[in-house]
Coordinates of C-alpha atoms in Angstrom, one line a residue:
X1 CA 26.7 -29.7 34.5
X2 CA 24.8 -30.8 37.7
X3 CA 22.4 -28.6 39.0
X4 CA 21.9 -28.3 42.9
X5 CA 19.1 -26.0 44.8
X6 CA 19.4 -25.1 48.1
X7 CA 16.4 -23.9 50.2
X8 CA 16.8 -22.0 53.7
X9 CA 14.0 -20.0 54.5
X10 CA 12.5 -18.7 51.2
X11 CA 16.9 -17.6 50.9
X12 CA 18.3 -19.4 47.9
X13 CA 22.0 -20.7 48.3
X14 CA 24.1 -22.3 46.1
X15 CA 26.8 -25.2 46.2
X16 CA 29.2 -23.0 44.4
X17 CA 28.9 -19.5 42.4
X18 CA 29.3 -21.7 39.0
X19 CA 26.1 -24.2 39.6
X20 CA 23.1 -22.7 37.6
X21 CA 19.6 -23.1 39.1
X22 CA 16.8 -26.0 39.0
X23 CA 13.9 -23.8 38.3
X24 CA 14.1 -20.6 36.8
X25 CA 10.7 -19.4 36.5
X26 CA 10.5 -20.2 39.9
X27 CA 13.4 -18.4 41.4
X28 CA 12.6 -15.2 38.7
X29 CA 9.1 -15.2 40.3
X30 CA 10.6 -14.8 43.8
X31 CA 11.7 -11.1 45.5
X32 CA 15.1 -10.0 46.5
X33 CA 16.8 -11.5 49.4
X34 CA 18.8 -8.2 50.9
X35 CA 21.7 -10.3 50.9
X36 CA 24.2 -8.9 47.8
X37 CA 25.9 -12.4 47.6
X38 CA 22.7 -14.6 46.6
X39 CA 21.0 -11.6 44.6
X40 CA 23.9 -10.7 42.5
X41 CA 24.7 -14.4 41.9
X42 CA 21.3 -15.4 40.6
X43 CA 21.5 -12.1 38.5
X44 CA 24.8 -13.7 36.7
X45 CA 23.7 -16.9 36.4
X46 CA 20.8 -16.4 34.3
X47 CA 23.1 -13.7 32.1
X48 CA 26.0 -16.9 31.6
X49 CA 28.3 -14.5 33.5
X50 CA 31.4 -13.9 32.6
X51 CA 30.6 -16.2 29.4
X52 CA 28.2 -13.4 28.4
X53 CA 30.5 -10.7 26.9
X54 CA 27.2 -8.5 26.4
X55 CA 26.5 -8.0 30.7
X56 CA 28.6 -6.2 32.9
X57 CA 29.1 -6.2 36.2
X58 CA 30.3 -3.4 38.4
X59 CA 31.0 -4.3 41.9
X60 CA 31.1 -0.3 44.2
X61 CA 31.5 0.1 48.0
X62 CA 29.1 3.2 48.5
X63 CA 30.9 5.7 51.0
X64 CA 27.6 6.9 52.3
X65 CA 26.1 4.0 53.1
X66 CA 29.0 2.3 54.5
X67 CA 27.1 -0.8 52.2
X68 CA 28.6 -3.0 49.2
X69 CA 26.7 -2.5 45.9
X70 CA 26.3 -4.1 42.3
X71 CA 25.4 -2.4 39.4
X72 CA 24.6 -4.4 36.1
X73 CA 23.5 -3.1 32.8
X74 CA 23.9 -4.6 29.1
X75 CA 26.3 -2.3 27.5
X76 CA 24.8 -2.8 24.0
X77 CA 21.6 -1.2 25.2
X78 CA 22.8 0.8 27.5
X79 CA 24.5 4.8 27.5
X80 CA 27.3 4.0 28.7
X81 CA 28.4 7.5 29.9
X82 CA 25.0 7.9 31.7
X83 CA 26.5 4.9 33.7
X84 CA 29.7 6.4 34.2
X85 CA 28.6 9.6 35.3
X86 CA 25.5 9.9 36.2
X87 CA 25.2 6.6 38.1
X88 CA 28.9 5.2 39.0
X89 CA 30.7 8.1 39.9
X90 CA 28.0 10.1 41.9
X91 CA 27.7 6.9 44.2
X92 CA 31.3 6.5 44.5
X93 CA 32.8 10.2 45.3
X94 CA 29.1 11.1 47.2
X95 CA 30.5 11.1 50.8
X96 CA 28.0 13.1 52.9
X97 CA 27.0 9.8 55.8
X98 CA 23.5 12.5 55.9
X99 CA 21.8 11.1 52.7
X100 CA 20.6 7.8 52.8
X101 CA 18.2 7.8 49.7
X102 CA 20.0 6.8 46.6
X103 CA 17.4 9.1 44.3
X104 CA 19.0 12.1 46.3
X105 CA 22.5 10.9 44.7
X106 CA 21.9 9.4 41.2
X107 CA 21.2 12.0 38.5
X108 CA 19.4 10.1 36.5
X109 CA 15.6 11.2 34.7
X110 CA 13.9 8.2 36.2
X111 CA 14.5 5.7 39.1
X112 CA 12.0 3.1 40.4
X113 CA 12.8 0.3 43.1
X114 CA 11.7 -2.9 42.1
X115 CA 10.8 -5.8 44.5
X116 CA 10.8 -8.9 42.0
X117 CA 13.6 -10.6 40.6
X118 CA 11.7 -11.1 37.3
X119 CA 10.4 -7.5 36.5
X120 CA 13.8 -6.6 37.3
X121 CA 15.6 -8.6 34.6
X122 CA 12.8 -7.3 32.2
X123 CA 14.0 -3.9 32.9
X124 CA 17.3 -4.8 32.6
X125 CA 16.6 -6.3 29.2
X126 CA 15.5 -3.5 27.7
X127 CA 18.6 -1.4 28.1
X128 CA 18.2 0.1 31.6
X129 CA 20.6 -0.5 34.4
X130 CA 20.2 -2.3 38.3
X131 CA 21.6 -1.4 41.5
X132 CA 21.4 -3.7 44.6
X133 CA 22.8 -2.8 47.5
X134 CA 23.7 -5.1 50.6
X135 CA 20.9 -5.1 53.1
X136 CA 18.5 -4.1 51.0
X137 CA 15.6 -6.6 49.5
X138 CA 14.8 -4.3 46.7
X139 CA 16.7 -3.0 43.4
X140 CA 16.8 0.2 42.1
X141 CA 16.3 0.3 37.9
X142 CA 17.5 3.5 36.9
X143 CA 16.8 4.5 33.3
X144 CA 19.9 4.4 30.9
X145 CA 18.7 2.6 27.9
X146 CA 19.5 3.5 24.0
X147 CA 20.2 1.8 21.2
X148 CA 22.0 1.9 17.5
X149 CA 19.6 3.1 14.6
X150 CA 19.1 5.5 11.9
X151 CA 18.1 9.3 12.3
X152 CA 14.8 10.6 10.9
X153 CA 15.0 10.6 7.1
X154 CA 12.3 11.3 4.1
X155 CA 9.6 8.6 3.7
X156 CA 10.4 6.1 0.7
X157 CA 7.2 4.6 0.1
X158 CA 4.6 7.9 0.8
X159 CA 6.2 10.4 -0.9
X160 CA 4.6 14.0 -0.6
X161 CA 5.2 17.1 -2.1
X162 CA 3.9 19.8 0.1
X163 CA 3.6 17.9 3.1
X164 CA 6.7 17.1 6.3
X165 CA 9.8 15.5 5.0
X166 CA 9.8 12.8 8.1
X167 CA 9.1 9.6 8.6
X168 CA 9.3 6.6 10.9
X169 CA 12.4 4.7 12.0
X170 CA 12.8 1.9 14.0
X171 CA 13.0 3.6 17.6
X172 CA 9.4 3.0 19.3
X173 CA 10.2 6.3 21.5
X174 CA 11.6 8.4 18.3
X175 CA 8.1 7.3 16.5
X176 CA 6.7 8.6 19.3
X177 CA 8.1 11.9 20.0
X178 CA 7.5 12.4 16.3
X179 CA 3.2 12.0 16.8
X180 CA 3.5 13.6 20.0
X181 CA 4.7 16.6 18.7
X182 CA 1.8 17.2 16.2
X183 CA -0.4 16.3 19.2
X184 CA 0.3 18.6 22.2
X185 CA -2.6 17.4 24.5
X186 CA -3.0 16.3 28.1
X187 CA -5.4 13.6 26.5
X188 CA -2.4 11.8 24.2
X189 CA -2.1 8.5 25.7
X190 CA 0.3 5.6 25.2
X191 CA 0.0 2.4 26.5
X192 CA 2.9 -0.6 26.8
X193 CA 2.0 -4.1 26.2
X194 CA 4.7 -6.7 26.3
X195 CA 4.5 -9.8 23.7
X196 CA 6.6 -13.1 23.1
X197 CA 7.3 -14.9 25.6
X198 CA 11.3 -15.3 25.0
X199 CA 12.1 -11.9 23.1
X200 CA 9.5 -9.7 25.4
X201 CA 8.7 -7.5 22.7
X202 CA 7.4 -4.0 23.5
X203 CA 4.3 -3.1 21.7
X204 CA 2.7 1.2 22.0
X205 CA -0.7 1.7 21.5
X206 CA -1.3 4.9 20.8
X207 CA -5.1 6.8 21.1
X208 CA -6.2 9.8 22.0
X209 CA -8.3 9.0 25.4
X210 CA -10.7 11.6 24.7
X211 CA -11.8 10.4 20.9
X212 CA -10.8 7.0 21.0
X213 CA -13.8 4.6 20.5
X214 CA -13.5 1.8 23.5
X215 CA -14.9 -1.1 21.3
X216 CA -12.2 -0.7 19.0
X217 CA -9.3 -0.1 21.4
X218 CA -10.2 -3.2 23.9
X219 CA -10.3 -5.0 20.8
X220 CA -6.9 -3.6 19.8
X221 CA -5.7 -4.6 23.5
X222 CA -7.3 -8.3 23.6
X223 CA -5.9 -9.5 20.4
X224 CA -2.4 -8.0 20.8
X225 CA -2.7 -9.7 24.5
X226 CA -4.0 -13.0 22.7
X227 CA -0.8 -13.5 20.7
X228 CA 1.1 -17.1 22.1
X229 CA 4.3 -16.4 20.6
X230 CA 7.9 -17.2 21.6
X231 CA 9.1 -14.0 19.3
X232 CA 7.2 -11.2 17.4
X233 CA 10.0 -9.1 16.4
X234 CA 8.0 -6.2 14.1
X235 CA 4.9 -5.0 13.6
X236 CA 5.0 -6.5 10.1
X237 CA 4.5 -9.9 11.6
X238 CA 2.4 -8.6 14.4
X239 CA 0.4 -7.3 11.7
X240 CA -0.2 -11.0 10.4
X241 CA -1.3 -12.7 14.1
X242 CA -3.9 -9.6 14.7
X243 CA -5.8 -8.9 11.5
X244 CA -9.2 -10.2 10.8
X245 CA -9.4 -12.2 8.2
X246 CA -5.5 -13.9 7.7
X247 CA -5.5 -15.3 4.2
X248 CA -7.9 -12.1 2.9
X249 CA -6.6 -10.9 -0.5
X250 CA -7.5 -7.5 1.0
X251 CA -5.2 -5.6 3.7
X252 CA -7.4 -4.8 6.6
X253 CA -4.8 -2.9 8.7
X254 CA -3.2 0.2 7.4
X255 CA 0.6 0.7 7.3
X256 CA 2.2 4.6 7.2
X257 CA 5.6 5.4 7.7
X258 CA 4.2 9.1 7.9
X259 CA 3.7 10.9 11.4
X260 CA 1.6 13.4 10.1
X261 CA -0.4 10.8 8.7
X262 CA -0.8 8.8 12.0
X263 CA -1.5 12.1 13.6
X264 CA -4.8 12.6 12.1
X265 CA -6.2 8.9 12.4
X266 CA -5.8 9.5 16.0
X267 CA -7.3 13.0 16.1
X268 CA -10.5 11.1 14.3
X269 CA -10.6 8.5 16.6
X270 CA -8.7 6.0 15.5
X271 CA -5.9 3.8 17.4
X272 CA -2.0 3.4 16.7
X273 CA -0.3 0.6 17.2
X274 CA 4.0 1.0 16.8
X275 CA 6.7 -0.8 17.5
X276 CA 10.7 -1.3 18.0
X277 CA 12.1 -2.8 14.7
X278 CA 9.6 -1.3 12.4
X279 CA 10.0 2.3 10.7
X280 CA 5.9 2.3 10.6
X281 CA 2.9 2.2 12.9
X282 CA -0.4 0.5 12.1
X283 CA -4.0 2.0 12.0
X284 CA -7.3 0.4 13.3
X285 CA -9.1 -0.1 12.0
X286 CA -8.9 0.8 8.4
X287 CA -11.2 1.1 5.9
X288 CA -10.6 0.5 2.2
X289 CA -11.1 4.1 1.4
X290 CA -8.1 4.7 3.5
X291 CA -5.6 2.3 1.6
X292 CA -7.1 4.7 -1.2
X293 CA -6.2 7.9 0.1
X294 CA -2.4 9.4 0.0
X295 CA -0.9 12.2 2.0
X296 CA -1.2 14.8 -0.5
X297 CA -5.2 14.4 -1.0
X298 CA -5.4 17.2 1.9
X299 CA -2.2 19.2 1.8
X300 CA -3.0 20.0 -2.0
X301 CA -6.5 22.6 -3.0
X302 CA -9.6 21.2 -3.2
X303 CA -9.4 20.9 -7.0
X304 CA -6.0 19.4 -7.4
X305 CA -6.6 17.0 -4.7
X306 CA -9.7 15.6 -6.4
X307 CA -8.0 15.5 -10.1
X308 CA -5.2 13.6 -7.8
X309 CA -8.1 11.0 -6.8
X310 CA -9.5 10.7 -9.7
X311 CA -6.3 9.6 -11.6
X312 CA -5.6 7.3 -8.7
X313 CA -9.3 5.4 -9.3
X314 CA -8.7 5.5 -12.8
X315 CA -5.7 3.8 -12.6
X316 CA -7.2 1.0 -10.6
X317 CA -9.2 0.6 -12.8
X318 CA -6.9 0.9 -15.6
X319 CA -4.4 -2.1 -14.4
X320 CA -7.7 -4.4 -13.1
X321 CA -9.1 -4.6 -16.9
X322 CA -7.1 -3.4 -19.6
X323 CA -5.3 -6.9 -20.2
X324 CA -8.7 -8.9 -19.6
X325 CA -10.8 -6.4 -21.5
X326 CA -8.0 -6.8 -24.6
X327 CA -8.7 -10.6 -23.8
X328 CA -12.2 -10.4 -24.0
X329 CA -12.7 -8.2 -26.8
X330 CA -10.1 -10.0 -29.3
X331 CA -11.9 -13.6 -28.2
X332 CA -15.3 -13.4 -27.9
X333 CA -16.8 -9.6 -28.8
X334 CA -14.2 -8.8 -32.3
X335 CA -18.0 -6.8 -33.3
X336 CA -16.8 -4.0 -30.6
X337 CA -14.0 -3.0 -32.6
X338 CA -13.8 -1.2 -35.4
X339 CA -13.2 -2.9 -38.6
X340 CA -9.7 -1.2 -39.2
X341 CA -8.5 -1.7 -35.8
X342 CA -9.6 -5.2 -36.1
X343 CA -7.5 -5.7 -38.8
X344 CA -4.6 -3.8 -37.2
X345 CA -4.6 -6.2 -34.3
X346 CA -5.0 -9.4 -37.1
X347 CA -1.4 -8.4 -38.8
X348 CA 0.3 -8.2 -35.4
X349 CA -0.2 -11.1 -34.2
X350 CA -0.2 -13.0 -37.2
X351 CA 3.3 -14.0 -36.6
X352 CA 2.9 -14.9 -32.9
X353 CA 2.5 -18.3 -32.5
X354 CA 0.8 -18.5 -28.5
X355 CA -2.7 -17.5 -28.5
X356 CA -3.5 -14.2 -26.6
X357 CA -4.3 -15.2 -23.0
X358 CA -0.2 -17.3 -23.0
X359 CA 0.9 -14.4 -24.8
X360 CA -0.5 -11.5 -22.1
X361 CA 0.1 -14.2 -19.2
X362 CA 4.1 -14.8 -19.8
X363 CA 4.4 -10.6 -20.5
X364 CA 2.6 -9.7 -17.5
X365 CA 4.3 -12.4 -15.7
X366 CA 7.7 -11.1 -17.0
X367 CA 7.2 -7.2 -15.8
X368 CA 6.2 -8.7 -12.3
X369 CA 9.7 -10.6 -12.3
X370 CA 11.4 -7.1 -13.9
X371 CA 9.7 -4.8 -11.0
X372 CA 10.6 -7.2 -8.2
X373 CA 13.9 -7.9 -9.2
X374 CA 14.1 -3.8 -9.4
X375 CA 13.0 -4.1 -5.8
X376 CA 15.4 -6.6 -4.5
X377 CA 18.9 -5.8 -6.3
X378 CA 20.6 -2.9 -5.1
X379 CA 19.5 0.4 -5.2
X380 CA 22.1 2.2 -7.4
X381 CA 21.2 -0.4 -10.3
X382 CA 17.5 -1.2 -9.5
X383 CA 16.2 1.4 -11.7
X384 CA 18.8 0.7 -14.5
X385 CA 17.7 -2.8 -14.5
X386 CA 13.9 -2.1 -14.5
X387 CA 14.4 0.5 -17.3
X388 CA 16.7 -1.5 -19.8
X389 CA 15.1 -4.9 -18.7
X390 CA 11.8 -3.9 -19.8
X391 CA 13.3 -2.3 -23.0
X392 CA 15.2 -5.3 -24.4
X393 CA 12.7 -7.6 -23.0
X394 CA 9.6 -5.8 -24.8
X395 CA 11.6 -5.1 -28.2
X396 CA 13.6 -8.6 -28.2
X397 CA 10.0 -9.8 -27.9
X398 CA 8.7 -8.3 -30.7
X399 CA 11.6 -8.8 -33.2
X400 CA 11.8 -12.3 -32.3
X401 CA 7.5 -12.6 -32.8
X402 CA 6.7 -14.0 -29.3
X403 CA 4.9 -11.6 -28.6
X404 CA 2.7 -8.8 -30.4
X405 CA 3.5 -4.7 -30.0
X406 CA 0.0 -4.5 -29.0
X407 CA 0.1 -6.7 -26.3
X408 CA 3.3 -4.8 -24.7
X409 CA 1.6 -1.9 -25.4
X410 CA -1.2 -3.0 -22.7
X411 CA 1.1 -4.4 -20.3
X412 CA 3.2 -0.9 -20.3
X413 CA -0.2 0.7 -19.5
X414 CA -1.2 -1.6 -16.6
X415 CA 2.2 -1.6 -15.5
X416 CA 2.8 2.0 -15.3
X417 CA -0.8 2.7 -13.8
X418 CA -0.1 -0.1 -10.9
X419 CA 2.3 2.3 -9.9
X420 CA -0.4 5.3 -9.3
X421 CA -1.6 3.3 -6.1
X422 CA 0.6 4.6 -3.4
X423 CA -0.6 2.2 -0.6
X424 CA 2.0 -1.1 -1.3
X425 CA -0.9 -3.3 0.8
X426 CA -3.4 -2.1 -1.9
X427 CA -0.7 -2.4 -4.9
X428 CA -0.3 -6.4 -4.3
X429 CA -4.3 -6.9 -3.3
X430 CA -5.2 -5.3 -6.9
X431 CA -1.9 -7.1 -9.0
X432 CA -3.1 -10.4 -7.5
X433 CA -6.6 -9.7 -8.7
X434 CA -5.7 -8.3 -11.9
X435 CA -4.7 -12.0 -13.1
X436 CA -8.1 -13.5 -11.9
X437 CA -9.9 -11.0 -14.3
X438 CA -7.4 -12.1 -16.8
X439 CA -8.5 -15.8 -16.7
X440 CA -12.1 -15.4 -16.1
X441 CA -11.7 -12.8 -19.6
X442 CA -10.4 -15.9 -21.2
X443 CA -12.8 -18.1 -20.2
X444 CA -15.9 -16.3 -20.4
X445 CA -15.2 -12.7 -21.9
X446 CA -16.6 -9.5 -21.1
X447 CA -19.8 -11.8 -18.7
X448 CA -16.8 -13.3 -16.5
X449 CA -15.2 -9.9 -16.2
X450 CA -18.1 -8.8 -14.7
X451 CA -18.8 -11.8 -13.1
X452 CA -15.5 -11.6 -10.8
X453 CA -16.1 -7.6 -10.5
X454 CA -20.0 -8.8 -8.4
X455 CA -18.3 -10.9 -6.6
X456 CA -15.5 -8.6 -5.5
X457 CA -17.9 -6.2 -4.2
X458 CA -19.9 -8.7 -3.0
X459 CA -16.5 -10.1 -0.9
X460 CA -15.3 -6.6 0.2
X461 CA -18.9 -5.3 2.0
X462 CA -18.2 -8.8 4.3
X463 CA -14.7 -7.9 5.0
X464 CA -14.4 -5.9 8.9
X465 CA -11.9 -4.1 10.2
X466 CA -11.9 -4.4 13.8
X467 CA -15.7 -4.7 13.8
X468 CA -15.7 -1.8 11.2
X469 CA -17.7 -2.5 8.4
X470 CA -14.8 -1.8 4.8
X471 CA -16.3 0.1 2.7
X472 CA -17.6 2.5 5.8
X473 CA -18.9 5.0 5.2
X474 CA -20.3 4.6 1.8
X475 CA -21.6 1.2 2.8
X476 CA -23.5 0.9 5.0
X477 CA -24.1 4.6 5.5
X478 CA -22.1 6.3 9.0
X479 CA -22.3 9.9 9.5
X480 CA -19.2 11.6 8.5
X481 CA -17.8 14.0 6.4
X482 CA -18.0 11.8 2.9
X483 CA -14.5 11.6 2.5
X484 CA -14.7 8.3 0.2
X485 CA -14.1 8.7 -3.8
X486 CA -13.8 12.8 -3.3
X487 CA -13.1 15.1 -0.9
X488 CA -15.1 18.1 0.4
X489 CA -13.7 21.4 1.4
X490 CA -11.5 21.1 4.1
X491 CA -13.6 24.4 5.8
X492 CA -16.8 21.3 5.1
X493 CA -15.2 18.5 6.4
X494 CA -16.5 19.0 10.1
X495 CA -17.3 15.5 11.5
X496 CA -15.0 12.7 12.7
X497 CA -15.8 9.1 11.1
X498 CA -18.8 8.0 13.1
X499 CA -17.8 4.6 12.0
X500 CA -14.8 4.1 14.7
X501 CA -17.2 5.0 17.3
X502 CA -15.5 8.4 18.6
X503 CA -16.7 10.0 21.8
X504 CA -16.7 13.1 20.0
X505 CA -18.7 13.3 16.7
X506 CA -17.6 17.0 15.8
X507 CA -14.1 18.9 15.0
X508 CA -15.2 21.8 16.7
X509 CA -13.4 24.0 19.2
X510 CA -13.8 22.6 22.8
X511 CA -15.0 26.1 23.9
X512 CA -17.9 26.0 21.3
X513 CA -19.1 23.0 22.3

């Protein structure tokens, strides 16, 4: 179709009301004319009006103004009995010539007037609804937006036991009420940031304006704003454009789907970061100590907490070298074991064919493929197929002398300690490492286990979390309240992480201060 622009005096007009317009970005730039004919028109065109089943178009005479009016709104987005009767019907049956403000008339919770004809069709693209009115060079926006999604339901992935039963869904402002309700001070601030330059994604950041460190939220703010993307629909693939380092085996941003969670990295300084799309919000910056820590550590006693953390560290290191140290050991160092075990491990795998490292590499490989195709199928049969897979598998092995009991016997273990690490980020970092200590086992024994084990350590104190050193505060030392490997007393635990660079150090009461 032929496009013709007209031009008379900074007042666009148009061949016909079908022709679509030269320049866009031009004409979304410019302000509202005052005249309802040309406003209203360039407000369809760019919608594909009446192509576009999803935009309506209401055209109202308003009795008290004597004027003609348009009201437009996206009916998937929008409440469409707020339209009806707090917007349409008060205009229409209004009739008192005295009021001539349209706030005094529409009963709505929020109304701004709006001069440009791009802001305009932001707001309208997020749900809420326009009203121009003949005369006038301004629109009204009135706020009308919802949308579809899921009520508030039990976390899946950071299950508690004495902690709330509530986590995130996919609603930005429902994830926010939900924080903002375990925070209920002047000082809780949210900011909007909009990203994607065809989708104009909504991003929150979250911070208390009192604690929050500015080094870390102006970084927070510059890299969100440096993203040059047509589309970034979630935070799990903001996530990916805003993290340090991109292709680091180690998560550097933490992901909770808990409130209560978020709720105290922001009352120790830290910043939020959620989302539309994405039942979690993200935490900066993290350290690894916090991929470490679950829920419960604090809503559990002092003792049981601990015990909690200590089985959690021993199961990392359970499912890092258990297969590499069997590797090692039944390779190179056969003088470590005992002389009957020895001999025990000789007459079961005297039948398997595949040396050890094939044999532990095609099990582990196989409960990877068992646990993710648990993950993927549907949920009624997920845990049947995980259950009975891993049963024939293993004993179908065995019979058939692929594989020795011993060597399902340590991939059971690994397996079923992988699952002690609640974090999923942390889960796939240690899995993934798990087979590098495998190899350099097979390669070089118990010297190339530790080998890898330097270097890791070596690789994790260069790793930074939005400037944050990872392994803050053990390394290097911040002033805080040690909550690392252990935790202290909760009456003990009196500092904030100095680490995030809070403006205030100390929990204390305001009043003692």
């Amino acid at each position: 179709m032929k496009r013709k622009l007209f031009k008379k005096s900074d007042i666009f007009q148009f061949e016909t009301s079908k022709e679509l317009l030269d320049d866009e970005s031009d004409i979304k730039g410019n302000s509202f004319s005052g005249d309802i004919s040309i406003d209203a028109l360039i407000i369809k065109q760019f919608y594909f009006f009446p192509q576009n089943v999803d935009f309506k178009v209401r055209h109202i005479k308003i009795p008290m103004m004597e004027k003609e009016a348009v009201i437009f709104y996206i009916p998937s987005l929008t409440d469409l009995n707020m339209v009806d009767e707090h917007i349409i019907k008060p205009l229409l049956l209004n009739s008192n010539k005295e009021t001539k403000e349209v706030s005094s008339i529409i009963s709505a919770s929020s109304i701004n007037e709006e001069q440009k004809i791009k802001k305009a069709i932001k707001e309208l693209n997020t749900g809420n609804t326009l009203l121009i009115i003949d005369g006038v060079p301004r629109c009204y926006v009135i706020h009308s937006s919802t949308a579809a999604g899921r009520s508030v339901e039990k976390p899946q992935n950071e299950t508690t036991l004495l902690g709330p039963k509530e986590s995130f869904v996919e609603k930005a402002d429902i994830n926010i009420s939900l924080i903002r309700k375990k925070i209920r001070t002047e000082d809780f601030t949210v900011e909007k940031m909009v990203i994607g330059e065809r989708s104009n994604n909504e991003v929150y950041i979250i911070y208390n304006k009192e604690l929050a460190g500015e080094k870390v939220l102006n970084e927070v703010k510059a890299r969100i704003g440096a993203i040059q993307k047509d589309a970034v629909q979630n935070l799990g693939l903001l996530i990916q454009h805003i993290e340090d380092r991109k292709t680091s085996l180690f998560p550097t941003i933490l992901q909770t789907e808990r409130p209560d969670r978020a709720a105290s990295f922001i009352e120790d300084g830290h910043v939020i970061v959620v989302m539309n799309n994405s039942p979690f919000a993200l935490v900066t910056p993290a350290t690894f100590w916090a991929f470490y820590h679950s829920a419960d550590d604090h809503y559990l006693r002092f003792i049981y907490g601990n015990f909690t953390r200590f089985l959690r560290m021993s199961a990392i290191f359970i499912t890092l070298f258990t297969p590499s140290i069997y590797i090692a050991i039944t390779n190179y160092h056969i003088e470590m074991l005992p002389a009957d075990l020895l001999l025990a491990i000789a007459g079961a795998r005297e039948m398997v064919p595949f040396p050890a490292i094939l044999e532990l590499l095609l099990m582990e490989l196989a409960f990877e493929l068992i646990r993710e195709a648990g993950i993927r199928v549907p949920t009624p049969i997920g845990p049947t197929i995980g259950i009975v897979g891993a049963l024939i598998l293993g004993q179908a092995a065995v019979e058939a002398n692929v594989v020795s009991p011993i060597v399902v016997i340590v991939v059971a273990l690994t397996g079923l300690s992988s699952f002690a690490i609640s974090d999923v980020n942390l889960n796939y970092a240690i899995r993934v490492a798990r087979f590098g200590f495998l190899i350099a086992a097979s390669l070089f024994g118990i010297f190339g286990m530790v080998g890898i084990f330097m270097v890791g350590l070596f690789y994790l104190t260069t790793i930074k979390s939005f400037g944050v050193p990872y392994l803050a505060p053990l390394t290097p030392k911040y002033r805080s309240s040690n909550d690392t490997l252990f935790r202290k007393v909760l009456t003990h635990e009196s500092i904030r992480p100095s680490f995030v660079k809070t403006k205030d150090l100390t929990k204390e009461p305001i009043n003692n201060k």
